[in-house]
Tab-separated table of C-alpha atoms in Angstrom:
chain	number	residue	atom	x	y	z
A	1467	MET	CA	-133.065	299.317	6.625
A	1468	LYS	CA	-133.857	302.769	5.254
A	1469	SER	CA	-136.845	303.667	3.017
A	1470	LYS	CA	-134.672	304.951	0.161
A	1471	TYR	CA	-131.420	303.819	-1.358
A	1472	ASP	CA	-129.498	304.642	-4.521
A	1473	VAL	CA	-129.440	300.930	-5.384
A	1474	LEU	CA	-131.598	298.050	-4.186
A	1475	VAL	CA	-130.216	294.577	-4.929
A	1476	VAL	CA	-132.708	291.645	-4.892
A	1477	GLY	CA	-130.821	288.514	-3.965
A	1478	GLY	CA	-127.750	287.776	-1.926
A	1479	GLY	CA	-125.838	285.286	-4.090
A	1480	PRO	CA	-122.623	286.031	-6.005
A	1481	ALA	CA	-124.328	288.388	-8.458
A	1482	GLY	CA	-126.096	290.370	-5.718
A	1483	ALA	CA	-123.025	290.449	-3.480
A	1484	LEU	CA	-120.809	291.822	-6.219
A	1485	ALA	CA	-123.443	294.323	-7.252
A	1486	GLY	CA	-123.831	295.459	-3.650
A	1487	ARG	CA	-120.147	295.691	-2.978
A	1488	THR	CA	-119.303	297.537	-6.172
A	1489	ALA	CA	-122.194	300.028	-5.645
A	1490	ALA	CA	-121.016	300.663	-2.071
A	1491	GLU	CA	-117.422	301.092	-3.232
A	1492	LYS	CA	-118.650	303.690	-5.739
A	1493	GLY	CA	-120.067	305.627	-2.801
A	1494	LEU	CA	-123.701	304.742	-3.388
A	1495	SER	CA	-126.157	303.780	-0.648
A	1496	VAL	CA	-127.188	300.182	-1.260
A	1497	LEU	CA	-129.349	297.508	0.316
A	1498	ILE	CA	-129.085	293.797	-0.477
A	1499	VAL	CA	-132.286	291.818	0.370
A	1500	GLU	CA	-132.109	288.046	0.575
A	1501	LYS	CA	-135.295	286.049	0.929
A	1502	ARG	CA	-133.605	283.122	2.697
A	1503	PRO	CA	-132.766	283.322	6.397
A	1504	ALA	CA	-129.079	282.642	5.692
A	1505	ILE	CA	-126.676	283.808	2.975
A	1506	GLY	CA	-125.230	280.813	1.176
A	1507	ALA	CA	-127.754	278.228	2.147
A	1508	PRO	CA	-129.277	276.095	0.861
A	1509	VAL	CA	-126.614	275.387	-1.792
A	1510	ARG	CA	-127.848	275.029	-5.371
A	1511	CYS	CA	-124.528	274.475	-7.093
A	1512	ALA	CA	-121.828	271.967	-8.078
A	1513	GLU	CA	-119.416	274.637	-6.768
A	1514	GLY	CA	-116.734	274.443	-9.481
A	1515	ILE	CA	-114.937	277.597	-10.794
A	1516	GLY	CA	-111.792	278.179	-12.774
A	1517	LYS	CA	-108.868	279.576	-10.780
A	1518	GLU	CA	-108.149	282.509	-13.062
A	1519	ALA	CA	-111.809	283.372	-13.225
A	1520	LEU	CA	-112.109	283.449	-9.432
A	1521	HIS	CA	-108.971	285.510	-9.010
A	1522	GLU	CA	-110.540	288.354	-10.952
A	1523	PHE	CA	-112.799	288.945	-8.011
A	1524	ILE	CA	-111.256	287.655	-4.856
A	1525	ASP	CA	-108.057	286.110	-3.527
A	1526	PRO	CA	-108.429	282.433	-2.773
A	1527	ASP	CA	-108.834	281.497	0.875
A	1528	PRO	CA	-108.795	278.009	2.331
A	1529	ARG	CA	-111.859	278.885	4.464
A	1530	TRP	CA	-114.077	278.550	1.431
A	1531	ILE	CA	-112.104	276.316	-0.934
A	1532	SER	CA	-113.046	272.673	-0.470
A	1533	ALA	CA	-110.646	271.246	-3.019
A	1534	ASP	CA	-107.948	272.294	-5.516
A	1535	MET	CA	-108.404	270.735	-8.980
A	1536	THR	CA	-105.354	269.979	-11.066
A	1537	GLY	CA	-107.007	267.603	-13.502
A	1538	ALA	CA	-110.200	266.492	-15.087
A	1539	ALA	CA	-111.552	263.470	-16.846
A	1540	ILE	CA	-114.325	262.897	-19.327
A	1541	VAL	CA	-115.955	259.516	-19.397
A	1542	ALA	CA	-117.450	258.581	-22.771
A	1543	PRO	CA	-120.717	256.703	-23.097
A	1544	ASP	CA	-118.778	253.530	-23.803
A	1545	GLY	CA	-116.815	253.921	-20.534
A	1546	PHE	CA	-113.591	255.136	-22.130
A	1547	VAL	CA	-111.896	257.650	-19.843
A	1548	MET	CA	-110.146	260.664	-21.381
A	1549	ARG	CA	-107.853	262.158	-18.745
A	1550	LEU	CA	-106.767	265.785	-18.837
A	1551	ASP	CA	-104.130	265.778	-16.190
A	1552	SER	CA	-100.670	266.799	-17.229
A	1553	ALA	CA	-97.931	269.054	-16.022
A	1554	LEU	CA	-98.981	271.451	-18.635
A	1555	ALA	CA	-101.749	272.713	-16.453
A	1556	GLY	CA	-99.139	274.801	-14.605
A	1557	GLY	CA	-101.042	274.829	-11.356
A	1558	LYS	CA	-104.111	276.284	-12.962
A	1559	VAL	CA	-107.486	274.618	-13.578
A	1560	GLY	CA	-109.977	275.164	-10.771
A	1561	TYR	CA	-111.419	275.034	-7.296
A	1562	VAL	CA	-114.395	273.340	-5.828
A	1563	LEU	CA	-115.800	275.947	-3.453
A	1564	ASP	CA	-117.708	275.740	-0.229
A	1565	ARG	CA	-120.544	277.969	-1.308
A	1566	LYS	CA	-122.028	278.358	2.138
A	1567	ILE	CA	-118.855	280.103	3.275
A	1568	PHE	CA	-117.977	281.617	-0.051
A	1569	ASP	CA	-121.311	283.438	-0.450
A	1570	ARG	CA	-121.102	284.699	3.074
A	1571	GLU	CA	-117.614	286.063	2.461
A	1572	LEU	CA	-118.824	287.932	-0.611
A	1573	VAL	CA	-121.720	289.483	1.249
A	1574	TRP	CA	-119.402	290.320	4.193
A	1575	LYS	CA	-117.181	292.164	1.733
A	1576	ALA	CA	-120.240	294.019	0.422
A	1577	SER	CA	-121.274	295.012	3.919
A	1578	GLU	CA	-117.697	296.048	4.809
A	1579	ALA	CA	-117.805	298.267	1.777
A	1580	GLY	CA	-120.930	299.924	3.246
A	1581	ALA	CA	-123.837	297.921	1.883
A	1582	ASP	CA	-126.880	297.267	4.119
A	1583	VAL	CA	-128.018	293.648	4.174
A	1584	ALA	CA	-131.471	292.238	5.123
A	1585	VAL	CA	-132.029	288.450	5.288
A	1586	LYS	CA	-135.318	286.599	5.320
A	1587	SER	CA	-136.474	289.713	3.540
A	1588	ARG	CA	-138.316	289.098	0.291
A	1589	ALA	CA	-138.932	291.518	-2.526
A	1590	ALA	CA	-142.668	290.763	-2.964
A	1591	ALA	CA	-143.443	293.316	-5.725
A	1592	PRO	CA	-141.811	296.106	-7.641
A	1593	ILE	CA	-142.804	299.724	-6.979
A	1594	MET	CA	-143.600	301.112	-10.452
A	1595	GLU	CA	-144.158	304.698	-11.508
A	1596	ASN	CA	-145.049	305.548	-15.066
A	1597	GLY	CA	-143.696	302.196	-16.222
A	1598	ALA	CA	-140.381	302.662	-14.457
A	1599	VAL	CA	-139.040	300.531	-11.567
A	1600	LYS	CA	-138.620	302.727	-8.477
A	1601	GLY	CA	-138.001	300.231	-5.759
A	1602	ALA	CA	-139.606	297.189	-4.189
A	1603	ARG	CA	-142.069	296.139	-1.523
A	1604	ILE	CA	-140.081	294.178	1.010
A	1605	GLU	CA	-141.664	291.639	3.351
A	1606	PHE	CA	-139.964	290.704	6.562
A	1607	ALA	CA	-141.555	288.694	9.391
A	1608	GLY	CA	-145.115	289.656	8.444
A	1609	LYS	CA	-144.314	293.354	7.954
A	1610	THR	CA	-144.209	295.075	4.583
A	1611	THR	CA	-141.927	298.058	3.893
A	1612	ASP	CA	-141.660	300.099	0.745
A	1613	VAL	CA	-138.015	300.609	-0.222
A	1614	LYS	CA	-137.421	303.127	-2.931
A	1615	ALA	CA	-134.333	303.055	-5.127
A	1616	ASP	CA	-133.028	304.842	-8.238
A	1617	VAL	CA	-131.963	301.451	-9.621
A	1618	VAL	CA	-133.105	297.915	-8.708
A	1619	ILE	CA	-130.609	295.222	-9.606
A	1620	ALA	CA	-132.425	291.846	-9.898
A	1621	ALA	CA	-130.061	289.092	-8.817
A	1622	ASP	CA	-132.722	286.633	-7.753
A	1623	GLY	CA	-131.372	283.527	-9.355
A	1624	VAL	CA	-132.901	280.781	-11.528
A	1625	GLU	CA	-136.264	281.085	-9.733
A	1626	SER	CA	-136.181	284.819	-10.497
A	1627	LYS	CA	-139.541	286.609	-10.254
A	1628	PHE	CA	-138.660	290.266	-9.971
A	1629	SER	CA	-138.081	291.022	-13.657
A	1630	LYS	CA	-141.140	288.989	-14.583
A	1631	TRP	CA	-143.212	291.247	-12.316
A	1632	CYS	CA	-141.725	294.165	-14.173
A	1633	GLY	CA	-143.018	292.807	-17.488
A	1634	ILE	CA	-139.949	290.954	-18.799
A	1635	ASP	CA	-140.410	287.370	-19.968
A	1636	THR	CA	-137.799	285.274	-18.204
A	1637	THR	CA	-139.366	281.878	-18.905
A	1638	VAL	CA	-136.809	279.182	-19.615
A	1639	PRO	CA	-137.810	276.756	-22.419
A	1640	VAL	CA	-138.441	273.259	-21.075
A	1641	ARG	CA	-135.689	271.753	-23.262
A	1642	GLU	CA	-133.153	274.298	-21.860
A	1643	ILE	CA	-133.655	273.839	-18.189
A	1644	MET	CA	-131.229	271.358	-16.639
A	1645	SER	CA	-133.261	269.447	-14.159
A	1646	SER	CA	-130.624	268.690	-11.541
A	1647	VAL	CA	-129.886	266.779	-8.373
A	1648	GLN	CA	-126.675	266.551	-6.426
A	1649	TYR	CA	-125.627	264.555	-3.381
A	1650	VAL	CA	-122.703	265.673	-1.219
A	1651	MET	CA	-121.220	262.208	-0.579
A	1652	THR	CA	-118.535	261.006	1.854
A	1653	ASP	CA	-116.624	257.813	2.341
A	1654	ILE	CA	-116.202	257.312	-1.434
A	1655	ASP	CA	-113.138	256.336	-3.529
A	1656	ILE	CA	-112.297	259.252	-5.747
A	1657	ASP	CA	-109.372	261.178	-7.200
A	1658	GLU	CA	-109.479	264.120	-4.861
A	1659	HIS	CA	-107.833	266.474	-7.377
A	1660	ALA	CA	-109.796	265.744	-10.531
A	1661	THR	CA	-113.275	266.627	-11.694
A	1662	ILE	CA	-115.021	263.940	-13.602
A	1663	PHE	CA	-117.723	264.359	-16.187
A	1664	TYR	CA	-119.833	261.435	-17.485
A	1665	LEU	CA	-121.513	261.788	-20.848
A	1666	GLY	CA	-124.092	259.632	-22.587
A	1667	ASN	CA	-127.746	259.441	-23.386
A	1668	ASP	CA	-128.264	256.623	-20.868
A	1669	VAL	CA	-126.222	258.424	-18.166
A	1670	ALA	CA	-127.509	261.985	-18.440
A	1671	PRO	CA	-129.663	262.720	-21.511
A	1672	GLU	CA	-128.712	266.109	-23.010
A	1673	GLY	CA	-126.725	266.917	-19.905
A	1674	TYR	CA	-123.874	265.376	-17.888
A	1675	LEU	CA	-123.214	263.696	-14.579
A	1676	TRP	CA	-120.398	265.098	-12.425
A	1677	VAL	CA	-118.143	264.091	-9.571
A	1678	PHE	CA	-116.513	267.227	-8.121
A	1679	PRO	CA	-114.236	266.431	-5.212
A	1680	LYS	CA	-114.825	268.232	-1.874
A	1681	GLY	CA	-111.781	266.814	-0.192
A	1682	LYS	CA	-110.452	263.392	0.689
A	1683	ARG	CA	-113.108	260.749	-0.007
A	1684	SER	CA	-115.818	263.337	-0.424
A	1685	ALA	CA	-117.488	264.842	-3.461
A	1686	ASN	CA	-120.400	266.642	-5.036
A	1687	VAL	CA	-122.002	263.858	-7.097
A	1688	GLY	CA	-124.643	265.357	-9.303
A	1689	ILE	CA	-126.500	265.308	-12.548
A	1690	GLY	CA	-128.343	267.595	-14.908
A	1691	ILE	CA	-130.682	266.329	-17.575
A	1692	SER	CA	-132.791	268.337	-20.050
A	1693	GLY	CA	-136.237	269.139	-18.821
A	1694	LYS	CA	-137.492	267.701	-22.120
A	1695	LYS	CA	-136.086	264.273	-21.091
A	1696	SER	CA	-137.482	264.409	-17.553
A	1697	GLY	CA	-140.638	262.621	-16.423
A	1698	ASP	CA	-142.017	259.989	-14.064
A	1699	GLY	CA	-139.532	257.165	-13.624
A	1700	HIS	CA	-136.761	258.944	-15.511
A	1701	ARG	CA	-136.099	262.110	-13.553
A	1702	ALA	CA	-132.706	263.552	-12.636
A	1703	LYS	CA	-132.961	261.788	-9.269
A	1704	ASP	CA	-133.627	258.426	-10.910
A	1705	TYR	CA	-130.545	258.693	-13.072
A	1706	LEU	CA	-128.381	259.841	-10.209
A	1707	ASP	CA	-129.606	257.075	-7.900
A	1708	ARG	CA	-128.786	254.502	-10.486
A	1709	PHE	CA	-125.286	255.880	-10.924
A	1710	VAL	CA	-124.637	256.120	-7.190
A	1711	LYS	CA	-125.866	252.593	-6.535
A	1712	LYS	CA	-123.424	251.267	-9.133
A	1713	THR	CA	-120.442	253.562	-8.525
A	1714	PHE	CA	-120.517	254.444	-4.847
A	1715	PRO	CA	-122.672	251.742	-3.249
A	1716	ASP	CA	-121.138	252.295	0.178
A	1717	GLY	CA	-120.949	256.092	0.117
A	1718	LYS	CA	-123.040	258.216	2.522
A	1719	THR	CA	-125.073	261.200	1.384
A	1720	ILE	CA	-124.748	264.099	3.798
A	1721	GLU	CA	-126.598	266.706	1.726
A	1722	TYR	CA	-129.472	266.416	-0.751
A	1723	ILE	CA	-129.551	269.195	-3.308
A	1724	PRO	CA	-132.156	269.562	-6.096
A	1725	GLY	CA	-131.860	272.453	-8.547
A	1726	GLY	CA	-132.446	273.976	-11.961
A	1727	VAL	CA	-129.879	275.363	-14.291
A	1728	SER	CA	-130.749	277.295	-17.410
A	1729	VAL	CA	-128.750	276.555	-20.595
A	1730	CYS	CA	-130.750	278.828	-22.850
A	1731	ARG	CA	-129.531	282.045	-24.481
A	1732	PRO	CA	-129.468	285.060	-22.134
A	1733	LEU	CA	-132.541	287.322	-21.903
A	1734	ASP	CA	-133.118	289.370	-25.001
A	1735	CYS	CA	-132.667	292.550	-22.911
A	1736	THR	CA	-131.299	292.732	-19.366
A	1737	VAL	CA	-132.366	296.255	-18.524
A	1738	ALA	CA	-135.590	298.283	-18.248
A	1739	ASP	CA	-136.262	301.784	-16.858
A	1740	GLY	CA	-134.742	301.646	-13.337
A	1741	LEU	CA	-133.985	297.899	-13.594
A	1742	MET	CA	-130.933	295.789	-14.310
A	1743	ILE	CA	-130.894	291.976	-14.374
A	1744	THR	CA	-127.817	289.941	-13.499
A	1745	GLY	CA	-126.527	286.359	-13.005
A	1746	ASP	CA	-128.834	283.359	-13.254
A	1747	ALA	CA	-131.825	285.721	-13.334
A	1748	ALA	CA	-130.473	287.118	-16.595
A	1749	ARG	CA	-129.861	283.538	-17.804
A	1750	VAL	CA	-126.187	284.151	-18.312
A	1751	VAL	CA	-125.120	280.684	-17.216
A	1752	ASP	CA	-122.564	279.041	-19.524
A	1753	PRO	CA	-124.868	276.884	-21.711
A	1754	LEU	CA	-122.214	274.208	-22.215
A	1755	THR	CA	-120.846	273.720	-18.710
A	1756	GLY	CA	-123.757	275.019	-16.644
A	1757	GLY	CA	-121.195	277.149	-14.777
A	1758	GLY	CA	-122.670	280.397	-13.419
A	1759	ILE	CA	-120.619	281.722	-10.504
A	1760	TYR	CA	-118.155	283.777	-12.571
A	1761	ASN	CA	-120.826	285.066	-14.908
A	1762	ALA	CA	-122.929	286.114	-11.945
A	1763	MET	CA	-120.101	288.007	-10.283
A	1764	TYR	CA	-119.110	289.580	-13.601
A	1765	THR	CA	-122.624	290.849	-14.447
A	1766	GLY	CA	-123.263	291.850	-10.834
A	1767	ARG	CA	-120.149	294.044	-10.712
A	1768	LEU	CA	-120.679	295.468	-14.185
A	1769	ALA	CA	-124.360	296.320	-13.460
A	1770	ALA	CA	-123.348	298.285	-10.383
A	1771	GLU	CA	-120.626	300.114	-12.251
A	1772	VAL	CA	-123.047	301.221	-14.940
A	1773	ALA	CA	-125.701	301.980	-12.285
A	1774	ALA	CA	-123.257	304.302	-10.544
A	1775	GLU	CA	-122.479	306.228	-13.726
A	1776	CYS	CA	-126.204	306.571	-14.620
A	1777	ILE	CA	-127.206	307.663	-11.148
A	1778	GLU	CA	-124.399	310.242	-11.152
A	1779	LYS	CA	-125.704	311.615	-14.441
A	1780	GLY	CA	-129.271	311.515	-13.226
A	1781	ASP	CA	-130.546	309.231	-15.999
A	1782	VAL	CA	-131.571	305.689	-15.074
A	1783	SER	CA	-133.754	305.129	-18.138
A	1784	LYS	CA	-133.573	301.858	-20.063
A	1785	LYS	CA	-131.707	303.742	-22.772
A	1786	ALA	CA	-128.954	304.826	-20.303
A	1787	LEU	CA	-128.748	301.452	-18.542
A	1788	MET	CA	-128.380	299.694	-21.975
A	1789	LYS	CA	-124.710	300.430	-21.628
A	1790	TYR	CA	-124.586	297.400	-19.210
A	1791	ASP	CA	-126.461	295.130	-21.618
A	1792	ARG	CA	-124.131	296.022	-24.465
A	1793	ALA	CA	-120.997	295.707	-22.374
A	1794	TRP	CA	-121.593	292.211	-21.122
A	1795	ARG	CA	-122.710	290.964	-24.587
A	1796	GLU	CA	-119.484	292.324	-26.108
A	1797	SER	CA	-117.334	291.018	-23.253
A	1798	LYS	CA	-115.316	287.783	-23.318
A	1799	MET	CA	-118.071	286.296	-21.159
A	1800	GLY	CA	-120.813	287.313	-23.544
A	1801	LYS	CA	-119.022	285.945	-26.567
A	1802	SER	CA	-118.129	282.766	-24.726
A	1803	ILE	CA	-121.857	282.188	-23.890
A	1804	GLU	CA	-122.845	282.616	-27.546
A	1805	ARG	CA	-120.112	280.291	-28.726
A	1806	ASN	CA	-120.763	277.671	-26.099
A	1807	TYR	CA	-124.478	277.796	-26.861
A	1808	HIS	CA	-123.759	276.565	-30.381
A	1809	VAL	CA	-121.419	273.869	-29.132
A	1810	LYS	CA	-124.021	272.718	-26.649
A	1811	GLU	CA	-126.765	272.657	-29.295
A	1812	TYR	CA	-124.510	270.476	-31.495
A	1813	LEU	CA	-123.398	268.039	-28.760
A	1814	ILE	CA	-126.836	267.364	-27.336
A	1815	LYS	CA	-128.014	266.134	-30.724
A	1816	GLN	CA	-125.289	263.564	-31.068
A	1817	PRO	CA	-125.951	259.842	-30.454
A	1818	ASP	CA	-123.639	257.998	-28.088
A	1819	ALA	CA	-121.642	256.506	-30.940
A	1820	LYS	CA	-120.714	259.922	-32.160
A	1821	LEU	CA	-119.784	261.164	-28.659
A	1822	ASN	CA	-117.548	258.096	-28.267
A	1823	ASP	CA	-115.828	258.959	-31.612
A	1824	ILE	CA	-115.303	262.525	-30.588
A	1825	ILE	CA	-113.850	261.693	-27.134
A	1826	HIS	CA	-111.610	258.920	-28.396
A	1827	SER	CA	-110.140	261.170	-31.102
A	1828	VAL	CA	-109.433	264.064	-28.719
A	1829	SER	CA	-107.827	261.798	-26.115
A	1830	LYS	CA	-104.915	261.188	-28.497
A	1831	ILE	CA	-103.933	264.844	-28.350
A	1832	ASP	CA	-101.622	266.545	-25.861
A	1833	MET	CA	-103.741	269.383	-24.614
A	1834	GLN	CA	-101.979	272.685	-23.903
A	1835	ASP	CA	-104.349	273.641	-21.205
A	1836	PHE	CA	-107.738	272.689	-19.799
A	1837	SER	CA	-110.011	275.462	-20.814
A	1838	THR	CA	-113.331	274.744	-22.460
A	1839	ILE	CA	-112.240	276.682	-25.549
A	1840	THR	CA	-109.108	274.552	-25.980
A	1841	LEU	CA	-111.159	271.451	-25.659
A	1842	ILE	CA	-113.661	272.709	-28.284
A	1843	LYS	CA	-110.786	273.599	-30.623
A	1844	GLU	CA	-109.240	270.153	-30.207
A	1845	ILE	CA	-112.575	268.457	-30.785
A	1846	ILE	CA	-112.929	270.302	-34.049
A	1847	LYS	CA	-109.342	269.588	-35.073
A	1848	ALA	CA	-109.759	265.884	-34.453
A	1849	ASN	CA	-113.136	265.744	-36.247
A	1850	PRO	CA	-112.693	267.783	-39.435
A	1851	LYS	CA	-116.233	266.979	-40.470
A	1852	LEU	CA	-117.370	269.090	-37.544
A	1853	VAL	CA	-116.263	272.153	-39.337
A	1854	LEU	CA	-119.077	271.573	-41.856
A	1855	GLU	CA	-121.559	270.675	-39.098
A	1856	LEU	CA	-120.651	273.617	-36.910
A	1857	GLY	CA	-120.244	275.993	-39.794
A	1858	ALA	CA	-118.957	279.476	-39.288
A	1859	LEU	CA	-118.583	278.892	-35.586
A	1860	ALA	CA	-115.920	276.249	-36.098
A	1861	ALA	CA	-114.106	278.384	-38.595
A	1862	SER	CA	-113.954	281.248	-36.138
A	1863	LEU	CA	-112.199	279.068	-33.613
A	1864	ARG	CA	-109.417	277.686	-35.767
B	1118	MET	CA	-155.147	271.587	-10.290
B	1119	LEU	CA	-151.520	271.519	-9.297
B	1120	ASN	CA	-150.617	269.643	-6.163
B	1121	VAL	CA	-147.284	270.272	-4.440
B	1122	ARG	CA	-146.021	267.223	-2.559
B	1123	ARG	CA	-144.321	269.081	0.256
B	1124	ASP	CA	-142.773	265.877	1.606
B	1125	ILE	CA	-140.916	265.516	-1.760
B	1126	CYS	CA	-140.310	269.107	-2.787
B	1127	GLY	CA	-136.763	270.359	-2.230
B	1128	TYR	CA	-137.738	274.002	-2.850
B	1129	CYS	CA	-135.097	274.497	-5.523
B	1130	GLY	CA	-137.120	276.655	-7.953
B	1131	CYS	CA	-136.442	274.633	-11.120
B	1132	CYS	CA	-140.216	274.637	-11.776
B	1133	VAL	CA	-140.517	278.435	-11.244
B	1134	SER	CA	-138.093	279.110	-14.134
B	1135	VAL	CA	-140.141	277.203	-16.735
B	1136	CYS	CA	-143.699	278.252	-15.659
B	1137	PRO	CA	-145.102	280.081	-18.751
B	1138	GLU	CA	-147.840	281.788	-16.656
B	1139	GLY	CA	-145.617	283.052	-13.824
B	1140	ALA	CA	-147.937	281.171	-11.450
B	1141	LEU	CA	-145.222	279.724	-9.219
B	1142	GLU	CA	-142.991	281.433	-6.659
B	1143	LEU	CA	-140.453	280.103	-4.333
B	1144	ILE	CA	-141.017	281.888	-1.069
B	1145	ASP	CA	-138.073	280.957	1.134
B	1146	ALA	CA	-138.644	277.277	1.824
B	1147	TYR	CA	-141.971	276.580	0.150
B	1148	LEU	CA	-143.487	276.778	-3.297
B	1149	ALA	CA	-146.526	279.025	-3.746
B	1150	VAL	CA	-149.028	278.434	-6.596
B	1151	ASP	CA	-151.371	281.221	-7.552
B	1152	GLU	CA	-154.593	281.418	-9.588
B	1153	LYS	CA	-152.708	281.993	-12.859
B	1154	CYS	CA	-151.899	278.244	-12.874
B	1155	THR	CA	-153.491	276.499	-15.925
B	1156	SER	CA	-152.465	272.962	-14.784
B	1157	CYS	CA	-150.350	272.681	-17.934
B	1158	GLY	CA	-147.981	270.301	-16.201
B	1159	ILE	CA	-144.669	271.751	-17.500
B	1160	CYS	CA	-143.428	272.204	-13.902
B	1161	ALA	CA	-144.371	268.606	-13.022
B	1162	LYS	CA	-142.329	267.362	-16.002
B	1163	VAL	CA	-139.113	269.156	-15.172
B	1164	CYS	CA	-139.134	268.708	-11.402
B	1165	PRO	CA	-135.968	266.766	-10.555
B	1166	LEU	CA	-137.628	265.027	-7.640
B	1167	GLY	CA	-141.161	264.445	-8.861
B	1168	ALA	CA	-142.780	266.699	-6.257
B	1169	LEU	CA	-145.480	268.166	-8.487
B	1170	GLU	CA	-148.561	266.487	-9.866
B	1171	VAL	CA	-151.472	267.740	-11.861
B	1172	THR	CA	-154.640	266.264	-10.433
B	1173	HIS	CA	-157.879	266.118	-12.344
B	1174	GLU	CA	-160.979	266.424	-10.219
B	1175	LYS	CA	-163.846	264.215	-11.223
């Protein structure tokens, strides 16, 4: 670890790894600091990602793919199952990853490109000069080292502190944090090639419960509920335990994973002088699905690309770095977050009877593909009244 | 004051994200609470495991 880098990346998850790798590939000196002693662990994720989305960043490798998804099912509150598994999928849909190995692979690639990596090394405070971020104070094994950098990329996840220390409000509203628990279960009867989503106010209030296969007779079984609905006796764990007892009474839990997933709008601004914010720390999780891996990799890479340009030009002011903020908001990802935010806001307000109606009506349609956008379009087509309720958003999708 | 039940906490950081005071920090495998904590209880509400409790001293 040196005392000065072009770019300092705080956090060694997918956002930080892509930022580090991209910065290194652009010829910059870069350090990735990860507060945990190991990259990839503990897992805080249901591990699902679309195939095409993943392929934008890395070629699939069986070493970190747990299962190949060719179908999906949505279980309505009344128990009705809408299956989305047809030949139309054309081998697409998604993977369930093994994040412990996947995250390591991403950081390996960053280090191969030239990035320095420091684990069990925590950014404990920013170094500020005249209101601009100039690096961070790094703690490792009782020692503190000042690491200066032209640009700091905050990729410190849902529990992000770095940007808060720099004066940016990153607080997630209580109703927009998904309070989550997941068990990695084995010895359970599942369809090993389909992800299953359970909806309903008794099953997962303002969220959903998922079964994402990890291989034969093994799956991530998890739940996210709105923080607003959480409390003593009715926490995420209580809901999940009830489901597991009923559905997989003989299954064994081999990993116990709590977590928080933000489903709010992204931060109002994701840059400051000398600072860029990426991934979960920027609150760019898809508000409808809770998926964040792709968005993290996308913003991590984009941040490093813009950082490289700005460092080259000798201007890392907020104004110069704003190019990153504008670019992701205008991207397909940014637009999809905004659209899915509206859809989420609509769906969480619906009583179970309405959710049943929606799912029953859509199940009668032959879907062309499995993307969220197709599903939303079909929901609207099958429920013309939704056009009024969703307003301009629905019209823009037709 | 806020009491962290270390035997229950899974150090996931869900609470850190909602703390309006910035009083919580997840330091590797434990949760740190600093003097900015106002015992508002928001973190205790959202904790997926029920590891946080606001205790009122008498």
